[in-house]
Amino acid sequence: MAERKIDKFILFMIFSLSIILCLIFLSLFVGRFYVSPNEVISVLTSKLLSSSVEEISTTVVWEIRFPRLLLAILVGAGLAASGAAFQGCFYNPLVSPDILGVSSGAGFGASLGILLTGVSTGVTSILAFAFGLVSVLLSWILSKMRKGAEMLSLVLSGIIVSAVFNALISLVKLVADTDSLLPAITFWLMGSFSGATIETIKYVAIPIILGIIALLFLRWRINLLTLGDEEAKSLGTNPGRIRLAVIISATVITATSVMAAGVIGWVGLIVPNLCRMIVGDDYRRLLPASCVVGAIFMLIVDLVARSLTAAEIPIGILTALIGAPFFALVYIRGGKAR
Amino acid sequence: MRLSVQKGTFYYHKSEPIFTNVSFLLEQGRIMTILGSNGIGKTTLLKCIMGFNKWISGNCFVDDMELKEIEKVDGIGFVPQAHRSVFSFSVEEMVSLGCARRVPLFGVPIKEDKTSVRSALQTVGIEKLSNRLCSQLSGGQLQLVYIARAIVSEPQLVIMDEPEAHLDFKNQYMILNLIEKLNIEKKISFLINTHCPDHALRISHNALILGKNEYVTGKAEEIINANNILSYFEVHTKIFKIPGITRPADAFVVVD
């Protein structure tokens, strides 16, 4: 029986990975600038065969669509994995990176960076990352200060911290130059992959991939964290240190995602919970499953974002519009199945 | 493995001590029960022993080593009060978490761990449930899962917090019999919290009755008597020795 369950998981992973491959191809073909399928194929093969293709098609496929889909995969997989990890860490399936305030914190850091330095620079990235970490720490400390129901107090602390940082974001917007900086901050906060270049990918990929690898290394230990501190200790593990490692990894991923693609909500909550219903709560399966499903979800959302209307729809709006009702549906049905 | 507590004291507020200068010794291979009414501090005492709460004064020793944090001591298993965990693991996954001491930090359970999980499940008699989700189990079955998880790493001592508290009549005795079986067959020592004097007398060699500002400890059959039950539980009882089917039994009768 145990072997059969693993087989089912492997089948699920193979199936999901092949969907990702299909979506990658689809993403290269679809877009507002029309590049015919034949041309896309010749662009893709030109590197191998060194045949000549129209320069603009090469640019669109290699320098716009390809980095963009890579970023979508990285951010989708990263946010879903860190959402799952945060949920295990705080033994609460309703926790997501947003609920703990990391998105608001990183959002504030990045807005401040844009305000101070004008464009996305190293300073913006550092501030986004630092404030992401600060917000999670504040939520955690705040929840520890209140005795009683830990689950509830954690969620409440996150709401408090988010509220403070959202207010600070508003403050930054208020003082930002309305012609150049304010639109930049606003669009950036709604989330988008449109700014993705190969350069972006270079500095985004490393922290996100490292963070995911760290979480995958700890995948079985996270199971122990879900039991609560006392049980984890009695089983011979140090929950404090593992939790710290998980929070740091998940925060690095989330802060990097916010830095590169703005605030994209819901993914970290919906995808892990959807995966729980398919592969169960064991993080040995849940984390890899969340990564691939997160990537699939984000590729689909990005495809819709850039092809549904003439103007591009910000990603954050779509993840909520698609994600929330979908989650409600899955949640109601999952409740019956359990 | 010998567990000893020496002059253990704990309180949240100095004016209201939970227990003061509690000392006892649990020898290898013995079963000891800690008795007391609800809210008297039995669970707090266990938490101090395992290092979840810090003693105000006093110490706890495992053999000759001071036990400060249970995560750093091998050979002790813990069975919490049966509760539903937030996430639902399968029985096999849940029991395999008991292997945490020997699984490397970045590792996952390997084949040998799976073998010991299977044998722990067999020992407690739930190998057929191994693929069921913990959320679908009854209270009694769930308690067996936690016991299997505690014994999977082959401990010398198992600490249990009211293992039979929320179970029905049948399951209470199923758990008590299992504890006796593990004690005899696997030579595991037990330190068990309970609020049932009859359960304590049935299974334990030694007992400790915890009251407000006082306690008594000694051989179970000596200290679990009508006098102590009256002073610690405020219930008038008479205890009769009667012949049972396989062994003599103690009959507790409440006399008003």
mmCIF file of N, CA, C and O in Angstrom, chain A residues 139-227:
data_model
loop_
_atom_site.group_PDB
_atom_site.id
_atom_site.type_symbol
_atom_site.label_atom_id
_atom_site.label_comp_id
_atom_site.label_asym_id
_atom_site.label_seq_id
_atom_site.Cartn_x
_atom_site.Cartn_y
_atom_site.Cartn_z
ATOM 1 N N SER A 139 5.704 39.920 13.666
ATOM 2 C CA SER A 139 4.490 39.113 13.851
ATOM 3 C C SER A 139 4.728 38.013 14.869
ATOM 4 O O SER A 139 3.905 37.747 15.741
ATOM 5 N N TRP A 140 5.849 37.367 14.723
ATOM 6 C CA TRP A 140 6.173 36.227 15.592
ATOM 7 C C TRP A 140 6.334 36.682 17.042
ATOM 8 O O TRP A 140 5.779 36.097 17.965
ATOM 9 N N ILE A 141 7.079 37.778 17.231
ATOM 10 C CA ILE A 141 7.310 38.282 18.584
ATOM 11 C C ILE A 141 5.988 38.731 19.219
ATOM 12 O O ILE A 141 5.680 38.403 20.362
ATOM 13 N N LEU A 142 5.200 39.442 18.413
ATOM 14 C CA LEU A 142 3.914 39.941 18.901
ATOM 15 C C LEU A 142 3.015 38.797 19.371
ATOM 16 O O LEU A 142 2.384 38.866 20.422
ATOM 17 N N SER A 143 3.000 37.705 18.583
ATOM 18 C CA SER A 143 2.128 36.582 18.947
ATOM 19 C C SER A 143 2.637 35.889 20.204
ATOM 20 O O SER A 143 1.874 35.325 20.973
ATOM 21 N N LYS A 144 3.957 35.928 20.413
ATOM 22 C CA LYS A 144 4.533 35.299 21.603
ATOM 23 C C LYS A 144 4.210 36.095 22.864
ATOM 24 O O LYS A 144 4.188 35.558 23.962
ATOM 25 N N MET A 145 4.010 37.415 22.675
ATOM 26 C CA MET A 145 3.775 38.261 23.837
ATOM 27 C C MET A 145 2.383 38.050 24.416
ATOM 28 O O MET A 145 2.129 38.337 25.574
ATOM 29 N N ARG A 146 1.476 37.560 23.587
ATOM 30 C CA ARG A 146 0.122 37.355 24.055
ATOM 31 C C ARG A 146 -0.047 35.896 24.434
ATOM 32 O O ARG A 146 0.266 34.999 23.644
ATOM 33 N N LYS A 147 -0.521 35.650 25.650
ATOM 34 C CA LYS A 147 -0.721 34.264 26.062
ATOM 35 C C LYS A 147 -2.067 33.770 25.548
ATOM 36 O O LYS A 147 -2.981 34.554 25.337
ATOM 37 N N GLY A 148 -2.150 32.487 25.351
ATOM 38 C CA GLY A 148 -3.430 31.922 24.933
ATOM 39 C C GLY A 148 -3.320 31.279 23.564
ATOM 40 O O GLY A 148 -2.270 30.807 23.179
ATOM 41 N N ALA A 149 -4.431 31.284 22.853
ATOM 42 C CA ALA A 149 -4.527 30.569 21.578
ATOM 43 C C ALA A 149 -3.483 31.078 20.593
ATOM 44 O O ALA A 149 -3.571 32.187 20.089
ATOM 45 N N GLU A 150 -2.482 30.229 20.354
ATOM 46 C CA GLU A 150 -1.353 30.673 19.563
ATOM 47 C C GLU A 150 -1.710 30.885 18.092
ATOM 48 O O GLU A 150 -1.272 31.839 17.468
ATOM 49 N N MET A 151 -2.534 29.973 17.586
ATOM 50 C CA MET A 151 -2.919 30.042 16.175
ATOM 51 C C MET A 151 -3.556 31.379 15.870
ATOM 52 O O MET A 151 -3.177 32.077 14.943
ATOM 53 N N LEU A 152 -4.534 31.737 16.702
ATOM 54 C CA LEU A 152 -5.284 32.956 16.463
ATOM 55 C C LEU A 152 -4.387 34.168 16.645
ATOM 56 O O LEU A 152 -4.399 35.096 15.836
ATOM 57 N N SER A 153 -3.572 34.157 17.702
ATOM 58 C CA SER A 153 -2.772 35.346 17.986
ATOM 59 C C SER A 153 -1.735 35.580 16.893
ATOM 60 O O SER A 153 -1.390 36.707 16.596
ATOM 61 N N LEU A 154 -1.277 34.497 16.265
ATOM 62 C CA LEU A 154 -0.313 34.662 15.184
ATOM 63 C C LEU A 154 -0.953 35.363 13.991
ATOM 64 O O LEU A 154 -0.390 36.293 13.412
ATOM 65 N N VAL A 155 -2.143 34.897 13.649
ATOM 66 C CA VAL A 155 -2.858 35.512 12.526
ATOM 67 C C VAL A 155 -3.148 36.979 12.832
ATOM 68 O O VAL A 155 -2.942 37.858 11.990
ATOM 69 N N LEU A 156 -3.584 37.237 14.069
ATOM 70 C CA LEU A 156 -3.885 38.620 14.454
ATOM 71 C C LEU A 156 -2.625 39.492 14.418
ATOM 72 O O LEU A 156 -2.657 40.615 13.917
ATOM 73 N N SER A 157 -1.513 38.937 14.921
ATOM 74 C CA SER A 157 -0.265 39.711 14.897
ATOM 75 C C SER A 157 0.123 40.069 13.471
ATOM 76 O O SER A 157 0.553 41.185 13.191
ATOM 77 N N GLY A 158 -0.024 39.083 12.573
ATOM 78 C CA GLY A 158 0.291 39.329 11.166
ATOM 79 C C GLY A 158 -0.565 40.436 10.599
ATOM 80 O O GLY A 158 -0.087 41.303 9.859
ATOM 81 N N ILE A 159 -1.848 40.424 10.955
ATOM 82 C CA ILE A 159 -2.760 41.463 10.468
ATOM 83 C C ILE A 159 -2.309 42.831 10.982
ATOM 84 O O ILE A 159 -2.277 43.809 10.233
ATOM 85 N N ILE A 160 -1.899 42.865 12.257
ATOM 86 C CA ILE A 160 -1.450 44.131 12.841
ATOM 87 C C ILE A 160 -0.207 44.649 12.103
ATOM 88 O O ILE A 160 -0.150 45.801 11.667
ATOM 89 N N VAL A 161 0.770 43.735 11.945
ATOM 90 C CA VAL A 161 2.019 44.148 11.290
ATOM 91 C C VAL A 161 1.755 44.581 9.849
ATOM 92 O O VAL A 161 2.253 45.614 9.388
ATOM 93 N N SER A 162 0.903 43.793 9.152
ATOM 94 C CA SER A 162 0.558 44.154 7.768
ATOM 95 C C SER A 162 -0.075 45.523 7.724
ATOM 96 O O SER A 162 0.226 46.338 6.842
ATOM 97 N N ALA A 163 -0.970 45.786 8.667
ATOM 98 C CA ALA A 163 -1.677 47.068 8.679
ATOM 99 C C ALA A 163 -0.686 48.218 8.812
ATOM 100 O O ALA A 163 -0.781 49.219 8.095
ATOM 101 N N VAL A 164 0.293 48.032 9.708
ATOM 102 C CA VAL A 164 1.285 49.088 9.909
ATOM 103 C C VAL A 164 2.073 49.325 8.618
ATOM 104 O O VAL A 164 2.236 50.458 8.161
ATOM 105 N N PHE A 165 2.533 48.236 8.015
ATOM 106 C CA PHE A 165 3.343 48.406 6.800
ATOM 107 C C PHE A 165 2.511 48.923 5.632
ATOM 108 O O PHE A 165 3.007 49.698 4.809
ATOM 109 N N ASN A 166 1.238 48.506 5.563
ATOM 110 C CA ASN A 166 0.385 49.036 4.496
ATOM 111 C C ASN A 166 0.199 50.537 4.661
ATOM 112 O O ASN A 166 0.188 51.284 3.682
ATOM 113 N N ALA A 167 0.073 50.959 5.940
ATOM 114 C CA ALA A 167 -0.057 52.398 6.202
ATOM 115 C C ALA A 167 1.218 53.111 5.771
ATOM 116 O O ALA A 167 1.166 54.193 5.163
ATOM 117 N N LEU A 168 2.358 52.479 6.072
ATOM 118 C CA LEU A 168 3.630 53.103 5.683
ATOM 119 C C LEU A 168 3.768 53.168 4.157
ATOM 120 O O LEU A 168 4.306 54.134 3.613
ATOM 121 N N ILE A 169 3.262 52.108 3.480
ATOM 122 C CA ILE A 169 3.282 52.135 2.004
ATOM 123 C C ILE A 169 2.469 53.326 1.508
ATOM 124 O O ILE A 169 2.902 54.080 0.626
ATOM 125 N N SER A 170 1.288 53.544 2.101
ATOM 126 C CA SER A 170 0.440 54.674 1.718
ATOM 127 C C SER A 170 1.177 55.993 1.930
ATOM 128 O O SER A 170 1.086 56.909 1.105
ATOM 129 N N LEU A 171 1.910 56.031 3.026
ATOM 130 C CA LEU A 171 2.667 57.246 3.335
ATOM 131 C C LEU A 171 3.719 57.511 2.252
ATOM 132 O O LEU A 171 3.881 58.636 1.781
ATOM 133 N N VAL A 172 4.409 56.423 1.855
ATOM 134 C CA VAL A 172 5.417 56.561 0.797
ATOM 135 C C VAL A 172 4.755 57.043 -0.492
ATOM 136 O O VAL A 172 5.235 57.953 -1.172
ATOM 137 N N LYS A 173 3.577 56.447 -0.817
ATOM 138 C CA LYS A 173 2.858 56.847 -2.030
ATOM 139 C C LYS A 173 2.470 58.313 -1.974
ATOM 140 O O LYS A 173 2.502 59.014 -2.978
ATOM 141 N N LEU A 174 2.086 58.747 -0.763
ATOM 142 C CA LEU A 174 1.626 60.123 -0.582
ATOM 143 C C LEU A 174 2.726 61.117 -0.923
ATOM 144 O O LEU A 174 2.472 62.144 -1.546
ATOM 145 N N VAL A 175 3.933 60.798 -0.508
ATOM 146 C CA VAL A 175 5.016 61.755 -0.735
ATOM 147 C C VAL A 175 5.736 61.521 -2.062
ATOM 148 O O VAL A 175 6.556 62.338 -2.472
ATOM 149 N N ALA A 176 5.392 60.405 -2.751
ATOM 150 C CA ALA A 176 6.091 60.100 -4.003
ATOM 151 C C ALA A 176 5.644 61.049 -5.107
ATOM 152 O O ALA A 176 4.492 61.493 -5.128
ATOM 153 N N ASP A 177 6.548 61.319 -6.035
ATOM 154 C CA ASP A 177 6.254 62.171 -7.182
ATOM 155 C C ASP A 177 5.147 61.524 -8.023
ATOM 156 O O ASP A 177 5.257 60.370 -8.439
ATOM 157 N N THR A 178 4.053 62.292 -8.256
ATOM 158 C CA THR A 178 2.869 61.688 -8.884
ATOM 159 C C THR A 178 3.090 61.351 -10.352
ATOM 160 O O THR A 178 2.341 60.576 -10.931
ATOM 161 N N ASP A 179 4.053 61.959 -11.006
ATOM 162 C CA ASP A 179 4.241 61.703 -12.427
ATOM 163 C C ASP A 179 5.063 60.459 -12.715
ATOM 164 O O ASP A 179 4.763 59.689 -13.626
ATOM 165 N N SER A 180 6.092 60.255 -11.927
ATOM 166 C CA SER A 180 6.966 59.134 -12.256
ATOM 167 C C SER A 180 6.979 58.051 -11.177
ATOM 168 O O SER A 180 6.743 56.876 -11.466
ATOM 169 N N LEU A 181 7.193 58.450 -9.948
ATOM 170 C CA LEU A 181 7.397 57.436 -8.909
ATOM 171 C C LEU A 181 6.109 56.752 -8.462
ATOM 172 O O LEU A 181 6.082 55.541 -8.271
ATOM 173 N N LEU A 182 5.042 57.541 -8.306
ATOM 174 C CA LEU A 182 3.784 56.959 -7.810
ATOM 175 C C LEU A 182 3.263 55.839 -8.715
ATOM 176 O O LEU A 182 2.944 54.749 -8.224
ATOM 177 N N PRO A 183 3.164 56.084 -10.058
ATOM 178 C CA PRO A 183 2.706 54.971 -10.908
ATOM 179 C C PRO A 183 3.639 53.768 -10.805
ATOM 180 O O PRO A 183 3.174 52.618 -10.769
ATOM 181 N N ALA A 184 4.922 54.042 -10.717
ATOM 182 C CA ALA A 184 5.882 52.923 -10.621
ATOM 183 C C ALA A 184 5.606 52.081 -9.387
ATOM 184 O O ALA A 184 5.522 50.851 -9.462
ATOM 185 N N ILE A 185 5.415 52.784 -8.266
ATOM 186 C CA ILE A 185 5.154 52.060 -7.018
ATOM 187 C C ILE A 185 3.830 51.306 -7.096
ATOM 188 O O ILE A 185 3.738 50.121 -6.760
ATOM 189 N N THR A 186 2.782 52.001 -7.587
ATOM 190 C CA THR A 186 1.448 51.398 -7.632
ATOM 191 C C THR A 186 1.434 50.126 -8.482
ATOM 192 O O THR A 186 0.955 49.078 -8.050
ATOM 193 N N PHE A 187 1.966 50.238 -9.716
ATOM 194 C CA PHE A 187 1.937 49.068 -10.585
ATOM 195 C C PHE A 187 2.789 47.952 -10.027
ATOM 196 O O PHE A 187 2.434 46.777 -10.088
ATOM 197 N N TRP A 188 3.877 48.346 -9.436
ATOM 198 C CA TRP A 188 4.788 47.360 -8.886
ATOM 199 C C TRP A 188 4.124 46.601 -7.736
ATOM 200 O O TRP A 188 4.272 45.390 -7.599
ATOM 201 N N LEU A 189 3.343 47.323 -6.921
ATOM 202 C CA LEU A 189 2.680 46.688 -5.785
ATOM 203 C C LEU A 189 1.592 45.706 -6.213
ATOM 204 O O LEU A 189 1.235 44.804 -5.465
ATOM 205 N N MET A 190 1.026 45.914 -7.411
ATOM 206 C CA MET A 190 -0.021 44.990 -7.867
ATOM 207 C C MET A 190 0.566 43.736 -8.490
ATOM 208 O O MET A 190 -0.158 42.795 -8.792
ATOM 209 N N GLY A 191 1.853 43.743 -8.694
ATOM 210 C CA GLY A 191 2.508 42.544 -9.174
ATOM 211 C C GLY A 191 2.488 42.400 -10.673
ATOM 212 O O GLY A 191 1.446 42.555 -11.314
ATOM 213 N N SER A 192 3.642 42.135 -11.244
ATOM 214 C CA SER A 192 3.715 41.925 -12.690
ATOM 215 C C SER A 192 5.020 41.242 -13.041
ATOM 216 O O SER A 192 6.020 41.408 -12.347
ATOM 217 N N PHE A 193 4.977 40.456 -14.101
ATOM 218 C CA PHE A 193 6.208 39.838 -14.587
ATOM 219 C C PHE A 193 6.753 40.598 -15.781
ATOM 220 O O PHE A 193 7.712 40.181 -16.407
ATOM 221 N N SER A 194 6.105 41.727 -16.123
ATOM 222 C CA SER A 194 6.437 42.373 -17.397
ATOM 223 C C SER A 194 7.848 42.962 -17.394
ATOM 224 O O SER A 194 8.443 43.126 -18.438
ATOM 225 N N GLY A 195 8.377 43.255 -16.233
ATOM 226 C CA GLY A 195 9.715 43.845 -16.205
ATOM 227 C C GLY A 195 10.837 42.818 -16.302
ATOM 228 O O GLY A 195 12.009 43.169 -16.205
ATOM 229 N N ALA A 196 10.461 41.541 -16.452
ATOM 230 C CA ALA A 196 11.476 40.493 -16.382
ATOM 231 C C ALA A 196 12.465 40.560 -17.539
ATOM 232 O O ALA A 196 12.065 40.658 -18.694
ATOM 233 N N THR A 197 13.730 40.566 -17.203
ATOM 234 C CA THR A 197 14.772 40.436 -18.224
ATOM 235 C C THR A 197 15.703 39.327 -17.771
ATOM 236 O O THR A 197 15.580 38.831 -16.646
ATOM 237 N N ILE A 198 16.599 38.968 -18.669
ATOM 238 C CA ILE A 198 17.568 37.941 -18.283
ATOM 239 C C ILE A 198 18.366 38.412 -17.068
ATOM 240 O O ILE A 198 18.706 37.639 -16.178
ATOM 241 N N GLU A 199 18.607 39.746 -17.009
ATOM 242 C CA GLU A 199 19.323 40.308 -15.861
ATOM 243 C C GLU A 199 18.557 40.061 -14.552
ATOM 244 O O GLU A 199 19.129 39.650 -13.551
ATOM 245 N N THR A 200 17.225 40.332 -14.583
ATOM 246 C CA THR A 200 16.403 40.101 -13.388
ATOM 247 C C THR A 200 16.555 38.659 -12.934
ATOM 248 O O THR A 200 16.765 38.376 -11.753
ATOM 249 N N ILE A 201 16.388 37.765 -13.910
ATOM 250 C CA ILE A 201 16.430 36.340 -13.586
ATOM 251 C C ILE A 201 17.736 35.997 -12.878
ATOM 252 O O ILE A 201 17.747 35.257 -11.901
ATOM 253 N N LYS A 202 18.825 36.611 -13.350
ATOM 254 C CA LYS A 202 20.130 36.267 -12.783
ATOM 255 C C LYS A 202 20.169 36.495 -11.277
ATOM 256 O O LYS A 202 20.665 35.666 -10.537
ATOM 257 N N TYR A 203 19.642 37.653 -10.832
ATOM 258 C CA TYR A 203 19.766 37.863 -9.394
ATOM 259 C C TYR A 203 18.552 37.385 -8.584
ATOM 260 O O TYR A 203 18.577 37.382 -7.372
ATOM 261 N N VAL A 204 17.499 36.976 -9.267
ATOM 262 C CA VAL A 204 16.332 36.455 -8.558
ATOM 263 C C VAL A 204 16.440 34.940 -8.382
ATOM 264 O O VAL A 204 16.066 34.384 -7.360
ATOM 265 N N ALA A 205 16.991 34.300 -9.410
ATOM 266 C CA ALA A 205 16.994 32.834 -9.416
ATOM 267 C C ALA A 205 17.777 32.270 -8.238
ATOM 268 O O ALA A 205 17.313 31.334 -7.575
ATOM 269 N N ILE A 206 18.927 32.856 -7.959
ATOM 270 C CA ILE A 206 19.788 32.244 -6.938
ATOM 271 C C ILE A 206 19.124 32.210 -5.557
ATOM 272 O O ILE A 206 18.991 31.130 -4.975
ATOM 273 N N PRO A 207 18.651 33.359 -5.024
ATOM 274 C CA PRO A 207 18.008 33.265 -3.690
ATOM 275 C C PRO A 207 16.777 32.373 -3.669
ATOM 276 O O PRO A 207 16.592 31.607 -2.715
ATOM 277 N N ILE A 208 15.940 32.452 -4.718
ATOM 278 C CA ILE A 208 14.724 31.625 -4.706
ATOM 279 C C ILE A 208 15.085 30.147 -4.762
ATOM 280 O O ILE A 208 14.572 29.332 -3.978
ATOM 281 N N ILE A 209 16.003 29.789 -5.658
ATOM 282 C CA ILE A 209 16.360 28.374 -5.783
ATOM 283 C C ILE A 209 17.046 27.882 -4.499
ATOM 284 O O ILE A 209 16.726 26.800 -3.995
ATOM 285 N N LEU A 210 17.933 28.704 -3.961
ATOM 286 C CA LEU A 210 18.584 28.300 -2.707
ATOM 287 C C LEU A 210 17.556 28.112 -1.590
ATOM 288 O O LEU A 210 17.621 27.157 -0.816
ATOM 289 N N GLY A 211 16.605 29.047 -1.519
ATOM 290 C CA GLY A 211 15.560 28.947 -0.503
ATOM 291 C C GLY A 211 14.747 27.673 -0.662
ATOM 292 O O GLY A 211 14.486 26.953 0.311
ATOM 293 N N ILE A 212 14.368 27.373 -1.909
ATOM 294 C CA ILE A 212 13.580 26.154 -2.150
ATOM 295 C C ILE A 212 14.396 24.922 -1.794
ATOM 296 O O ILE A 212 13.899 23.986 -1.156
ATOM 297 N N ILE A 213 15.677 24.929 -2.172
ATOM 298 C CA ILE A 213 16.526 23.770 -1.851
ATOM 299 C C ILE A 213 16.618 23.593 -0.326
ATOM 300 O O ILE A 213 16.483 22.478 0.185
ATOM 301 N N ALA A 214 16.806 24.710 0.387
ATOM 302 C CA ALA A 214 16.896 24.620 1.851
ATOM 303 C C ALA A 214 15.617 24.014 2.420
ATOM 304 O O ALA A 214 15.661 23.129 3.278
ATOM 305 N N LEU A 215 14.468 24.473 1.916
ATOM 306 C CA LEU A 215 13.184 23.933 2.404
ATOM 307 C C LEU A 215 13.072 22.454 2.065
ATOM 308 O O LEU A 215 12.604 21.650 2.871
ATOM 309 N N LEU A 216 13.508 22.080 0.854
ATOM 310 C CA LEU A 216 13.411 20.670 0.463
ATOM 311 C C LEU A 216 14.302 19.803 1.343
ATOM 312 O O LEU A 216 13.941 18.683 1.694
ATOM 313 N N PHE A 217 15.464 20.339 1.720
ATOM 314 C CA PHE A 217 16.335 19.590 2.624
ATOM 315 C C PHE A 217 15.637 19.340 3.963
ATOM 316 O O PHE A 217 15.799 18.310 4.584
ATOM 317 N N LEU A 218 14.861 20.331 4.398
ATOM 318 C CA LEU A 218 14.213 20.236 5.710
ATOM 319 C C LEU A 218 12.825 19.606 5.623
ATOM 320 O O LEU A 218 12.084 19.614 6.602
ATOM 321 N N ARG A 219 12.475 19.063 4.455
ATOM 322 C CA ARG A 219 11.078 18.662 4.222
ATOM 323 C C ARG A 219 10.525 17.726 5.288
ATOM 324 O O ARG A 219 9.380 17.848 5.704
ATOM 325 N N TRP A 220 11.347 16.781 5.726
ATOM 326 C CA TRP A 220 10.815 15.837 6.713
ATOM 327 C C TRP A 220 10.766 16.470 8.103
ATOM 328 O O TRP A 220 9.856 16.217 8.895
ATOM 329 N N ARG A 221 11.746 17.325 8.391
ATOM 330 C CA ARG A 221 11.775 18.000 9.700
ATOM 331 C C ARG A 221 10.559 18.910 9.889
ATOM 332 O O ARG A 221 10.122 19.127 11.014
ATOM 333 N N ILE A 222 10.067 19.488 8.783
ATOM 334 C CA ILE A 222 8.911 20.387 8.908
ATOM 335 C C ILE A 222 7.709 19.601 9.454
ATOM 336 O O ILE A 222 6.907 20.124 10.211
ATOM 337 N N ASN A 223 7.627 18.310 9.089
ATOM 338 C CA ASN A 223 6.565 17.463 9.653
ATOM 339 C C ASN A 223 6.602 17.510 11.177
ATOM 340 O O ASN A 223 5.570 17.550 11.835
ATOM 341 N N LEU A 224 7.813 17.479 11.730
ATOM 342 C CA LEU A 224 7.946 17.502 13.195
ATOM 343 C C LEU A 224 7.480 18.833 13.762
ATOM 344 O O LEU A 224 6.864 18.883 14.821
ATOM 345 N N LEU A 225 7.769 19.918 13.029
ATOM 346 C CA LEU A 225 7.338 21.236 13.502
ATOM 347 C C LEU A 225 5.818 21.331 13.616
ATOM 348 O O LEU A 225 5.309 21.996 14.512
ATOM 349 N N THR A 226 5.108 20.652 12.718
ATOM 350 C CA THR A 226 3.651 20.777 12.717
ATOM 351 C C THR A 226 3.032 20.203 13.991
ATOM 352 O O THR A 226 1.865 20.445 14.272
ATOM 353 N N LEU A 227 3.807 19.410 14.748
ATOM 354 C CA LEU A 227 3.264 18.785 15.952
ATOM 355 C C LEU A 227 3.246 19.747 17.132
ATOM 356 O O LEU A 227 2.679 19.449 18.174
#
